[in-house]
Tab-separated table of C-alpha atoms and ligand atoms in Angstrom:
chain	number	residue	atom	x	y	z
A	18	UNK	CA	-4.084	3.808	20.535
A	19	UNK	CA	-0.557	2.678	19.525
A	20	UNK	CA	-0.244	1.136	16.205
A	21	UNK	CA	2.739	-1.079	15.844
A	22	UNK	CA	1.730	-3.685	13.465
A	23	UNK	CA	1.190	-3.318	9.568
A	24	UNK	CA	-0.734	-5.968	6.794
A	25	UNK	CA	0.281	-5.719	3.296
A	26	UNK	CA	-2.007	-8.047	1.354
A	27	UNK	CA	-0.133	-9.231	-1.486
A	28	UNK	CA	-1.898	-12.240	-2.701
A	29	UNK	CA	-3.292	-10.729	-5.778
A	30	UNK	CA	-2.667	-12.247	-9.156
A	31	UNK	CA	-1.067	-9.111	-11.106
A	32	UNK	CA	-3.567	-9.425	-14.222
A	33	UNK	CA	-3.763	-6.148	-14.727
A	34	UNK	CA	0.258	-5.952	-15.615
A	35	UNK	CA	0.685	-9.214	-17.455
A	36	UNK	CA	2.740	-10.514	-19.484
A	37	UNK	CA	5.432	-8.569	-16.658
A	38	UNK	CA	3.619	-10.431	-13.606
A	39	UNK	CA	2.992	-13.812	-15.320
A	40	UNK	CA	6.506	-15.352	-13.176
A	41	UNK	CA	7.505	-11.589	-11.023
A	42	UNK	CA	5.030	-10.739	-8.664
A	43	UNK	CA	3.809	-7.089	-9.313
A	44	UNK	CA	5.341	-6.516	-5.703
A	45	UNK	CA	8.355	-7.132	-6.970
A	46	UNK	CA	8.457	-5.014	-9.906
A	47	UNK	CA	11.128	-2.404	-9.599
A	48	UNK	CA	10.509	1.352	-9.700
A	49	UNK	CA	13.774	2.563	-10.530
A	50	UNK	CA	16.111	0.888	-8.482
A	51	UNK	CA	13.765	-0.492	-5.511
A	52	UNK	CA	11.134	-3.217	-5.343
A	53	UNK	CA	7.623	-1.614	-5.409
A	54	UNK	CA	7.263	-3.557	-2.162
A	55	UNK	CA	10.100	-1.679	-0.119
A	56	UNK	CA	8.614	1.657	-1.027
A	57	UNK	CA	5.502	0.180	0.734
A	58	UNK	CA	7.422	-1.172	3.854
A	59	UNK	CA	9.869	2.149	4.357
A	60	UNK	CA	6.464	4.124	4.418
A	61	UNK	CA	5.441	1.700	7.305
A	62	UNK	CA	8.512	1.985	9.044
A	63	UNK	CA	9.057	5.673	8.955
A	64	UNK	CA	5.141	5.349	10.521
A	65	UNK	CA	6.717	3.609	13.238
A	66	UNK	CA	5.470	0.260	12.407
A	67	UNK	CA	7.692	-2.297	13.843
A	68	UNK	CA	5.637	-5.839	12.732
A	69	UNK	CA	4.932	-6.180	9.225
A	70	UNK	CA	2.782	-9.359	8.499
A	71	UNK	CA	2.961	-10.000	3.968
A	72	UNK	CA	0.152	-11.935	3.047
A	73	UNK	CA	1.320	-14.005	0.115
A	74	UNK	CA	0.437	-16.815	-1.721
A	75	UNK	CA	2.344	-19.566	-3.705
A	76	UNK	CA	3.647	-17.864	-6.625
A	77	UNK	CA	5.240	-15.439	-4.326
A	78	UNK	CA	8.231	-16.376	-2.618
A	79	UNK	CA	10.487	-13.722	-4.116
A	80	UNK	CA	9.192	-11.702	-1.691
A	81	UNK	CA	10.378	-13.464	1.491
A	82	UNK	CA	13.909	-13.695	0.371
A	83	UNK	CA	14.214	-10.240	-0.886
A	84	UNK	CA	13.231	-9.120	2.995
A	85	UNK	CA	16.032	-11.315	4.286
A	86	UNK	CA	20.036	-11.447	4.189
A	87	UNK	CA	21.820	-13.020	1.012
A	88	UNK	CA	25.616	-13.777	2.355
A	89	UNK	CA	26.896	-14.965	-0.241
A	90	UNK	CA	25.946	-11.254	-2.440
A	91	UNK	CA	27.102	-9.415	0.563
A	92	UNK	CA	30.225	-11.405	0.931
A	93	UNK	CA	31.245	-10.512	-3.034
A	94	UNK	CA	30.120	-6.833	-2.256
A	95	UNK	CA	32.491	-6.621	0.800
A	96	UNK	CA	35.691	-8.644	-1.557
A	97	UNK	CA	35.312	-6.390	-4.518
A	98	UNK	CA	34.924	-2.882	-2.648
A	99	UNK	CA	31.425	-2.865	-2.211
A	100	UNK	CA	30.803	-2.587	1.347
A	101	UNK	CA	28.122	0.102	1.493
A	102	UNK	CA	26.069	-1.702	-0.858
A	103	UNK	CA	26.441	-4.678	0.917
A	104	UNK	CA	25.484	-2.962	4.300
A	105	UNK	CA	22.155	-1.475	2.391
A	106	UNK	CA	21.482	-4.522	0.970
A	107	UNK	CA	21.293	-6.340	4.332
A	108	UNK	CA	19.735	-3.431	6.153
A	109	UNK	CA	16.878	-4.151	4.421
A	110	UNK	CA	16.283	-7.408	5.947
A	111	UNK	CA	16.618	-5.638	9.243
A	112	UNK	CA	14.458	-2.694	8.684
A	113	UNK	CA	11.638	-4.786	10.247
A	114	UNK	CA	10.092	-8.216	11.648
A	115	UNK	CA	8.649	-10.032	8.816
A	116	UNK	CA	6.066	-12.080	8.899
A	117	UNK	CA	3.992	-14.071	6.311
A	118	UNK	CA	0.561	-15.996	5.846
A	119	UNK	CA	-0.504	-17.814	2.863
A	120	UNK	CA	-3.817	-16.745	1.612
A	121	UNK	CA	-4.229	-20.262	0.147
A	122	UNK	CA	-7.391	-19.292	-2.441
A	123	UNK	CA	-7.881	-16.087	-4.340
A	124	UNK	CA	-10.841	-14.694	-2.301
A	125	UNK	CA	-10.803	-10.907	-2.690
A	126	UNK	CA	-8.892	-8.277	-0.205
A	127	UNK	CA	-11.221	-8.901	2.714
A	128	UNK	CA	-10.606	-12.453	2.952
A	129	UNK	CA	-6.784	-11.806	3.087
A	130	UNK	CA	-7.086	-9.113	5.593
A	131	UNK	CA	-8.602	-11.885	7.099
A	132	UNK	CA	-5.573	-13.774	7.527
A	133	UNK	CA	-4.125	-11.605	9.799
A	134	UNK	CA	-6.266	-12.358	12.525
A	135	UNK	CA	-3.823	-14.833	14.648
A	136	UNK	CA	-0.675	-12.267	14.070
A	137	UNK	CA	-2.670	-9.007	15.159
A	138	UNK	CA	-4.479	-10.253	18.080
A	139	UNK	CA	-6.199	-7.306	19.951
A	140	UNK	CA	-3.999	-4.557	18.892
A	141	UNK	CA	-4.886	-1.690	15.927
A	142	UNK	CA	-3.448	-2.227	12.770
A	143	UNK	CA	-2.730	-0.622	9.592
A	144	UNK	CA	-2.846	-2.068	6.351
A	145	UNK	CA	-1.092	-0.925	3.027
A	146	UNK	CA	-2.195	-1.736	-0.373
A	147	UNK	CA	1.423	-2.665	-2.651
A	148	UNK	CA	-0.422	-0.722	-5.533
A	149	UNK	CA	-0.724	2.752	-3.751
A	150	UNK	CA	2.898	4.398	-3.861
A	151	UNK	CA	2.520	7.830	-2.317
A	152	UNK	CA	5.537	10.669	-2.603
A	153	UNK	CA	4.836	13.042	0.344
A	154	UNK	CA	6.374	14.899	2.534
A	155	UNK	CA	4.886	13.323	5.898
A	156	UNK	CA	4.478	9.588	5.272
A	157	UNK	CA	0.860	8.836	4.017
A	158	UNK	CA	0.280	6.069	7.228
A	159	UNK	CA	1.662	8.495	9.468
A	160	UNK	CA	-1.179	11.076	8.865
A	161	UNK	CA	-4.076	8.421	8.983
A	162	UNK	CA	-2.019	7.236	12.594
A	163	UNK	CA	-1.762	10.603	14.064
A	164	UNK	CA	-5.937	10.815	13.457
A	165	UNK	CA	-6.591	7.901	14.412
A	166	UNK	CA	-4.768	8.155	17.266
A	167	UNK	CA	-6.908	11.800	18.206
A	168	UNK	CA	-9.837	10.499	17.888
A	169	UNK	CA	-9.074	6.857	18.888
A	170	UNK	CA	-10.987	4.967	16.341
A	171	UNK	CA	-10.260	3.493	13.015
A	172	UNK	CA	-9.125	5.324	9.884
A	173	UNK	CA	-8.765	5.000	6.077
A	174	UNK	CA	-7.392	7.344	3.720
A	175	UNK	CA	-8.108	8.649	0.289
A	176	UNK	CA	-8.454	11.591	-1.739
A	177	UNK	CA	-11.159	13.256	-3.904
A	178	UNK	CA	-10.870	11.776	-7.141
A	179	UNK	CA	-12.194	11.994	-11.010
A	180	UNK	CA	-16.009	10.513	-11.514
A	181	UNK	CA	-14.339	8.186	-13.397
A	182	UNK	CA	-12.104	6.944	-11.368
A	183	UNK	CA	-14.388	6.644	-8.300
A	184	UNK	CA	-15.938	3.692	-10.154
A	185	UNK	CA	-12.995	1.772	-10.292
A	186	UNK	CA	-12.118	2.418	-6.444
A	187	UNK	CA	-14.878	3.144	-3.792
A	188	UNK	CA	-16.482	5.745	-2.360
A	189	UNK	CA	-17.517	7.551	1.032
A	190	UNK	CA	-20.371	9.500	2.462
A	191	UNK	CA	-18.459	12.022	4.749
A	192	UNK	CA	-19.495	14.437	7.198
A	193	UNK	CA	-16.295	17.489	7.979
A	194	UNK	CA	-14.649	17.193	11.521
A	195	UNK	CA	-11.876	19.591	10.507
A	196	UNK	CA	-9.025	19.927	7.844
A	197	UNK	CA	-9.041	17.236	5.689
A	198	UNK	CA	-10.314	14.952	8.130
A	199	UNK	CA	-14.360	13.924	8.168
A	200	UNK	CA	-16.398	10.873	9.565
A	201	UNK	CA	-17.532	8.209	7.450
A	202	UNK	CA	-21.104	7.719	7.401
A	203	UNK	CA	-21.161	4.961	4.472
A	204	UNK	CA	-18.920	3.705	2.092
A	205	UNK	CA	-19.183	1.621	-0.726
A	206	UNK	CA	-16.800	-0.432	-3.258
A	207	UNK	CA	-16.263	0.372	-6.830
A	208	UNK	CA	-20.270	2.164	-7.333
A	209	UNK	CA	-21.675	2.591	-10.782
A	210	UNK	CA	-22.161	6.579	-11.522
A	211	UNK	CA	-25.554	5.880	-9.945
A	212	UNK	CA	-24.086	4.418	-6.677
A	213	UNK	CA	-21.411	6.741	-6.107
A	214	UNK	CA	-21.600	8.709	-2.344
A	215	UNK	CA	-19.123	11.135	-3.321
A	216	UNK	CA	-15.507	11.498	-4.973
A	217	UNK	CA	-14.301	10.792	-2.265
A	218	UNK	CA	-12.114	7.495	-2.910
A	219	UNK	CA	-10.798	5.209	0.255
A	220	UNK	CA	-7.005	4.220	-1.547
A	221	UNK	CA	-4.474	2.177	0.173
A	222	UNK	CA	-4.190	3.323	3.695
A	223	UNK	CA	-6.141	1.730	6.408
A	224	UNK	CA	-5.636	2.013	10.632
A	225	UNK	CA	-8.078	-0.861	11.793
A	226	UNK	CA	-9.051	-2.946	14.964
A	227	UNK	CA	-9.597	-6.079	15.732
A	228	UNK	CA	-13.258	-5.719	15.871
A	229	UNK	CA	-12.819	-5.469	11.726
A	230	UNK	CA	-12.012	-9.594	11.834
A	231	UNK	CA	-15.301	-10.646	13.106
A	232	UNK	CA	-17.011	-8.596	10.631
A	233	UNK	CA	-14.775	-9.353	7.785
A	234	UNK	CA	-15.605	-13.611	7.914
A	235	UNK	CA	-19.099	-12.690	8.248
A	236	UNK	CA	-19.185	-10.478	5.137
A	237	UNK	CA	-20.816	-12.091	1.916
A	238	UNK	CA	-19.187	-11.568	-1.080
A	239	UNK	CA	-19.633	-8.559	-2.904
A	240	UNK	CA	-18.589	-6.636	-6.120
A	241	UNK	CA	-16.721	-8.788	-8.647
A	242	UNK	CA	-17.883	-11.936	-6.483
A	243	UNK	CA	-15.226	-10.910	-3.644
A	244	UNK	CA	-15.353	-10.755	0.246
A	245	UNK	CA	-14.515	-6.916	-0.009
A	246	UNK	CA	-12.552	-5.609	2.566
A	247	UNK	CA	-14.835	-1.830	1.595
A	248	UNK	CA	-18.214	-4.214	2.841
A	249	UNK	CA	-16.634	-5.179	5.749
A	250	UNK	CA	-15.523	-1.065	6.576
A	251	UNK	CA	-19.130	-0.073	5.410
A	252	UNK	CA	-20.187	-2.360	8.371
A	253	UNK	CA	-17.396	-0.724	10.709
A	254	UNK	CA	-18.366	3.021	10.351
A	255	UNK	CA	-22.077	2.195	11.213
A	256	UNK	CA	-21.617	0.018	14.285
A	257	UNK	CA	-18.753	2.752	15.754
A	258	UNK	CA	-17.073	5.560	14.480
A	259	UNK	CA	-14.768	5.668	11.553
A	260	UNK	CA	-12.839	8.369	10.159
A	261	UNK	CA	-11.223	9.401	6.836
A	262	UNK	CA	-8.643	11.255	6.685
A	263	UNK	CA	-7.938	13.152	3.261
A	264	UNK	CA	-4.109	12.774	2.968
A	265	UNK	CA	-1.134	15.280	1.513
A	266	UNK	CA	0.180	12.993	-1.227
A	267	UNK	CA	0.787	12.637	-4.740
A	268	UNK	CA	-0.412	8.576	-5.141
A	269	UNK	CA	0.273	6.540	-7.711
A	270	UNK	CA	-1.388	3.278	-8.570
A	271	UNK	CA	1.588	1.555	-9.813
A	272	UNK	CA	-1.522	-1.689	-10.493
A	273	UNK	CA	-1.660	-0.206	-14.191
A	274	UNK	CA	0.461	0.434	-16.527
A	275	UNK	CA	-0.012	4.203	-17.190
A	276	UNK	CA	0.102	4.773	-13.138
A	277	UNK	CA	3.152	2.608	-12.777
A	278	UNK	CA	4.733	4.905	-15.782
A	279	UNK	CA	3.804	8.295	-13.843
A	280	UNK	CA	5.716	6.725	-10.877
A	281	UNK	CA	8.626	5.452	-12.532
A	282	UNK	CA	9.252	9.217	-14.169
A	283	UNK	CA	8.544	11.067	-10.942
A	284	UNK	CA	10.809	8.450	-8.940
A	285	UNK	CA	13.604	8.506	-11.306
A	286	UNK	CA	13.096	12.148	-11.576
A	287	UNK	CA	13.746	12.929	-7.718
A	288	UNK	CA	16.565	10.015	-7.692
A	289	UNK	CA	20.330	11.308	-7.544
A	290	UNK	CA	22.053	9.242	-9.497
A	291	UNK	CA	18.602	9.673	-12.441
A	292	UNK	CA	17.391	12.671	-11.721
A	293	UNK	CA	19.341	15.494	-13.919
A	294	UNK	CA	19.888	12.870	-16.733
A	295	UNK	CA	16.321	12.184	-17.070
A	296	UNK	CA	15.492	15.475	-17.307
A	297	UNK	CA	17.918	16.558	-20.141
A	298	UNK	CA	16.539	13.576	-21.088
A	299	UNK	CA	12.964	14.446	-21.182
A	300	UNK	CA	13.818	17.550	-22.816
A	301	UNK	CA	15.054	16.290	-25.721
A	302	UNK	CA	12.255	14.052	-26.074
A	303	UNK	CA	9.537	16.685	-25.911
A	304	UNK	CA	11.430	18.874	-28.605
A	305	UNK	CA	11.387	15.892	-31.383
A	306	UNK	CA	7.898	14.510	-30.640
B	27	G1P	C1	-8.764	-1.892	-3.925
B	27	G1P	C2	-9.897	-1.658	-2.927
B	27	G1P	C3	-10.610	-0.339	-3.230
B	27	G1P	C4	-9.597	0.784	-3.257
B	27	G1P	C5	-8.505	0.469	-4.293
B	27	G1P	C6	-7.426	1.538	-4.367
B	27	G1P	O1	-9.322	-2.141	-5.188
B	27	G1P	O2	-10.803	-2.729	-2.979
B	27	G1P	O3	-11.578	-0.083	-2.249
B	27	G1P	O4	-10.237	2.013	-3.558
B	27	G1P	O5	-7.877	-0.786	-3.983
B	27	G1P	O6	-6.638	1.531	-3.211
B	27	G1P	P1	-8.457	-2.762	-6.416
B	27	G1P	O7	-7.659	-1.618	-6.982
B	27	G1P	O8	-7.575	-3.825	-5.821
B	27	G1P	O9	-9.467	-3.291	-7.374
């Protein structure tokens, strides 16, 4: 199994950061100096994706012409001394083929991993959630590949997680293959305390196939009246085999506030031109509070 291709559904509507996402789509929010979104992408890429498909919708189109060149910027870099800022500016664009979909009505993540059907054809996939930011050594998607890949079926990735915030993800009923990986015998979206399988969560990192799409536009909506992509998986890992794979990674879910906070400090903390200040910085917060 080669996995070449990437989804990043991105048709949400941000209400969990408004009034910030009311006209910027959460995407586009910046975590230091970068777009949440390219944090997502350079994950991909360093996973060796080389075709990213964004599913958008039409409040959205900042994202298409951030991923794209801007000669008139670049020229201005390159005439006032700027030329390495230009060339990272337009590298961006290049860092992989883009492609978008529209997911033209607010149906829940399974519906817009439904979109992708056309662009993935019959090849595996992975798909990347924009809230899940992940610092790690070895890129998050590139340990759920390298599984996948072993044991040539589909993957998703999590972590063991609080009971409380198992309710507000999913969870998994795993059985131990070896080190942090395990196959996943059910799984099940956002469970009350009474529901739950286990701790363990499924966050933001998928490997799929194509067999998925079939099962995904015959999936009834589910929690919160959505076409869950988590139904859809819970179908998956009982008609073949599905693994998990518990990945090395501090995550963030930059979809709240207080998550998108812990990322910004860590972020600007590791940053060079940030870093040092910010901790001086920090110091001299923690003395006067
Ligand atoms: C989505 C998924 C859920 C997953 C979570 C975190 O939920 O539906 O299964 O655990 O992302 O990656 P959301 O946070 O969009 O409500």
């Amino acid at each position: 199994m080669k996995v070449k291709k990437a989804v990043i559904p991105a048709a949400g509507l941000g209400t969990r950061m408004l009034p910030a996402t009311k006209t910027v789509p959460k995407e586009m929010l910046p975590l230091v100096d970068k777009p949440v979104l390219q944090y997502i992408i350079e994950e991909a890429v360093e996973s060796g994706i080389e075709d990213i498909l964004i599913v958008t919708n039409r409040a959205k189109s900042a994202m298409d012409d951030y991923f794209d060149y801007f000669p008139e910027l670049e020229h201005r870099l390159y005439l006032t001394g700027r030329e390495q800022q230009a060339r990272e500016l337009k590298a961006v664009a290049d860092m992989a083929n883009f492609f978008y979909v529209r997911q033209r009505e607010t149906r829940g993540l399974g519906h817009a991993i439904a979109r992708a059907r056309r662009f993935i054809g019959d090849e595996p996939f992975a798909v990347l959630l924009g809230d899940d930011i992940m610092m790690s050594d070895v890129p998050v998607l590139k340990q759920l590949i390298d599984a996948a890949e072993k044991y040539n079926c589909p993957c998703v990735g999590g972590q063991y997680v609080s009971d409380e915030a198992v309710t507000a993800y999913s969870s998994t009923k795993l059985r131990k293959l070896e080190d942090r990986i395990y196959d996943v015998l059910d799984i099940n979206e956002k469970p009350t305390p009474e529901e739950k399988l286990s701790n363990f969560a499924v966050m933001g990192r998928y490997v799929l196939t194509p067999d998925i799409f079939d099962i995904l536009d015959a999936t009834p909506p589910g929690r919160n009246g959505e076409i869950q992509l988590t139904d859809g998986l819970n179908t998956l890992c009982h008609a073949r085999r599905m693994i998990a794979v518990d990945y090395d990674a501090r995550r963030y879910d930059t979809g709240n506030l207080r998550g998108f906070l812990e990322a910004t400090i860590d972020f600007a903390l590791k940053n060079a031109e940030t870093g040092e200040w910010l901790r001086d910085f920090l110091k001299e917060k923690a003395r006067t509070l």
